[in-house]
Coordinates of C-alpha atoms in Angstrom, one line a residue:
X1 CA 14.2 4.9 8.3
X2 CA 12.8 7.2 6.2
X3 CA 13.4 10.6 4.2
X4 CA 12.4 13.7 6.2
X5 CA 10.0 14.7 3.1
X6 CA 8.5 11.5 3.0
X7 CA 4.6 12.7 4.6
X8 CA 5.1 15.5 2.5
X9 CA 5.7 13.3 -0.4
X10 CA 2.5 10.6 0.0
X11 CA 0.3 13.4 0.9
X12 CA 0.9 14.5 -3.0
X13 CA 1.0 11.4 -4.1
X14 CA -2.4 10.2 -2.4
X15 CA -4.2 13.0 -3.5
X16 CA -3.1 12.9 -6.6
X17 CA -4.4 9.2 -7.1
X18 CA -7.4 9.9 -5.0
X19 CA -8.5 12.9 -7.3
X20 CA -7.8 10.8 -10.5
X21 CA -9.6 8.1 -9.4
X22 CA -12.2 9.9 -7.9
X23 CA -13.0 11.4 -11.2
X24 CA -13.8 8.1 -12.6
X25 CA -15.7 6.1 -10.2
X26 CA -17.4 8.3 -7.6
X27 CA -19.8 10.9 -9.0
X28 CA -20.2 14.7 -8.1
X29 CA -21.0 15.4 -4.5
X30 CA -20.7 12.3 -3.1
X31 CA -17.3 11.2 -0.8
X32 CA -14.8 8.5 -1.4
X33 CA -16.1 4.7 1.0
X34 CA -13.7 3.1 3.0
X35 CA -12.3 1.0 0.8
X36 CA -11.6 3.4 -1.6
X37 CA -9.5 5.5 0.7
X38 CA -8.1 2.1 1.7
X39 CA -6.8 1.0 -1.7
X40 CA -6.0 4.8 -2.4
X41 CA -3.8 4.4 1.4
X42 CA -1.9 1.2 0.0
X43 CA -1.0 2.3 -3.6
X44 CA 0.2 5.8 -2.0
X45 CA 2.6 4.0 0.0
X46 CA 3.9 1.6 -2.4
X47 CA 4.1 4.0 -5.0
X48 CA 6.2 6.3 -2.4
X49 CA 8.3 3.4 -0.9
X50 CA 9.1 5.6 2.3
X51 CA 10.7 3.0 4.8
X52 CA 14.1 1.7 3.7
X53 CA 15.3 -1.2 5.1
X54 CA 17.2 -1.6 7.9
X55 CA 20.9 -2.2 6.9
X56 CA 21.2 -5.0 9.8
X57 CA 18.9 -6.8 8.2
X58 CA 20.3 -7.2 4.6
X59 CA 20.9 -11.0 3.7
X60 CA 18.6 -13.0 1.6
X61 CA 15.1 -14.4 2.9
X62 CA 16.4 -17.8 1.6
X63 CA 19.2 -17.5 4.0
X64 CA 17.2 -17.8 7.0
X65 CA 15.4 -20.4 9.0
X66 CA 11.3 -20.5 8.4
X67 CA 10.9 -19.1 11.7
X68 CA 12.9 -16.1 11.3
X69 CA 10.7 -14.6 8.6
X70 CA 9.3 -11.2 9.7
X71 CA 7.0 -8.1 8.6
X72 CA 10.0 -6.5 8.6
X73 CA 11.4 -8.1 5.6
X74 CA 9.0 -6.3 3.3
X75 CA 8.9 -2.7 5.0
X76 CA 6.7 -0.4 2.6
X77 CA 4.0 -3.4 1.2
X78 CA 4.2 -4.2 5.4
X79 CA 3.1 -0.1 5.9
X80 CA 1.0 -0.3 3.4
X81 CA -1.6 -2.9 4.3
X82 CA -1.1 -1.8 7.6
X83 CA -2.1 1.1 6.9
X84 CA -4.9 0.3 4.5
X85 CA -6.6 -2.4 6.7
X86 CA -6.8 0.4 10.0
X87 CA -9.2 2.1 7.5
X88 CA -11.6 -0.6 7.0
X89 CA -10.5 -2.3 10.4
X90 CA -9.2 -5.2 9.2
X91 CA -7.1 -7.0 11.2
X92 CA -4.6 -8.1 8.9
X93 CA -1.9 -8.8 11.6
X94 CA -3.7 -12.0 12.6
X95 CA -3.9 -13.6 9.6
X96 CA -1.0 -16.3 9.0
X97 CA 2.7 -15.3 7.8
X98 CA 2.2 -17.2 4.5
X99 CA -1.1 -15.4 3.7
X100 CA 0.8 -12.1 4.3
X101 CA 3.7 -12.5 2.7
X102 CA 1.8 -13.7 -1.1
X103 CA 0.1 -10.1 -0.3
X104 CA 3.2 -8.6 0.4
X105 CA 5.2 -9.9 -2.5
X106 CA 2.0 -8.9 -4.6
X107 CA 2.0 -5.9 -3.5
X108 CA 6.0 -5.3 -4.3
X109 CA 5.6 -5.6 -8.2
X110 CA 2.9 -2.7 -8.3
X111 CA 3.6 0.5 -9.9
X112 CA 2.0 3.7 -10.1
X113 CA 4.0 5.6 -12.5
X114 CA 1.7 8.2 -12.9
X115 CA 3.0 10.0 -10.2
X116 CA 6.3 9.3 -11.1
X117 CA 6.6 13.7 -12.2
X118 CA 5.6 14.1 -8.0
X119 CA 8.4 12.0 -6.9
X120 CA 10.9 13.4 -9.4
X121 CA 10.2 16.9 -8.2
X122 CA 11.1 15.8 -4.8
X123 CA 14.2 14.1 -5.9
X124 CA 15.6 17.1 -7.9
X125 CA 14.3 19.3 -4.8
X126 CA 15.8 17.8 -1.9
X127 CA 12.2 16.3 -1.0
X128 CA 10.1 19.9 -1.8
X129 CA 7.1 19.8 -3.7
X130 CA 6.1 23.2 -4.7
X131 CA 4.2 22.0 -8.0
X132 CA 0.6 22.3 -7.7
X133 CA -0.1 18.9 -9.4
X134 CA -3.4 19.2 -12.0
X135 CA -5.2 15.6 -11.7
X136 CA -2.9 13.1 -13.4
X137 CA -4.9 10.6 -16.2
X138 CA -4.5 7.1 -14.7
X139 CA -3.0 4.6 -17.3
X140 CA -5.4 1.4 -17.9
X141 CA -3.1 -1.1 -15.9
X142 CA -3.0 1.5 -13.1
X143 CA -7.1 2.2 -13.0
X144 CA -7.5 -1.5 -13.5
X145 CA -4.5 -2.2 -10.4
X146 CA -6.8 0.6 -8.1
X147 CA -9.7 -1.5 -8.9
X148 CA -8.6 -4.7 -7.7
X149 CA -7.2 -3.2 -4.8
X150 CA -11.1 -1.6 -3.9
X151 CA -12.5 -4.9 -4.4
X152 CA -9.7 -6.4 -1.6
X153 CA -10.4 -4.0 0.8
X154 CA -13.9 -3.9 0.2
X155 CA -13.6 -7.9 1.1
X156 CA -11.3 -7.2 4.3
X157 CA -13.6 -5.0 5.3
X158 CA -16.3 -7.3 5.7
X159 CA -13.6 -9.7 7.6
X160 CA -13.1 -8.1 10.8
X161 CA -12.8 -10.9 12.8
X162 CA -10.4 -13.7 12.5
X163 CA -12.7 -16.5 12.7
X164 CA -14.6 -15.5 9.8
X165 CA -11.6 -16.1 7.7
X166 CA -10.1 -19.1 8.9
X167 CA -8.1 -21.3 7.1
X168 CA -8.5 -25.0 6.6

């Protein structure tokens, strides 16, 4: 479930982050890696938060059994990685549900607030973004958050297959 604006809204919002960043790390002429894009992919989509979650599914995690613990229950961190890890064709899916869902909870507290002006434009428009966005300055935690997230997928990317990260 999702707001008809929504690819609208991360394409603003990824480029946005991808031109900031860019500016910092990657020099003149030369294109964005993998795991750039990647990390760029994830924070896009949490930032954005497109996927609502499915009303039928609204009672507590600690209400359930351990076996009835799904993706599902963390939609936009779930799309995120997702997303991120086709890029540097990781397969994230088949790593176990603990191992996900510490990424997944991680991945709930961050915050781009940056783009915050983007999404409010969409809000007060009824999803339209007609601004043409200069690049936005990324704030220290948020350059330092984009980092770290580089350095994961630059690691997943390496980790393609499952036995190469098996856990003991």
């Amino acid at each position: 479930m999702y707001h008809d604006s929504a690819p609208s809204q991360l394409a603003h919002v990824y480029f946005a982050l991808h031109d900031a960043y860019k500016g910092l790390y990657v020099p003149d002429g030369h294109l964005s890696d993998a795991a750039k894009r990647a990390a760029i992919t994830c924070a896009t989509v949490i930032a954005v938060a497109p996927i609502h979650r499915n009303p039928d599914r609204n009672f507590p995690v600690t209400e359930r059994e351990p076996w009835d613990l799904a993706d599902a229950d963390y939609p936009n961190p779930f799309l995120a990685v997702r997303s991120a890890c086709a890029i540097v064709q990781h397969p994230f899916h088949k790593r176990p549900w603990d191992n996900r869902r510490r990424i997944y909870c991680g991945y709930v507290g961050l915050e781009f607030r940056t783009v915050e002006p983007i999404l409010e434009e969409a809000r007060q428009n009824g999803g339209v973004i007609s601004t043409n966005w200069p690049v936005v300055p990324l704030s220290p935690l948020e350059e330092s958050t984009l980092n770290l997230l580089v350095s994961d997928f630059e690691i997943f990317s390496y980790l393609t297959k499952p036995e190469q990260w098996e856990y003991r």
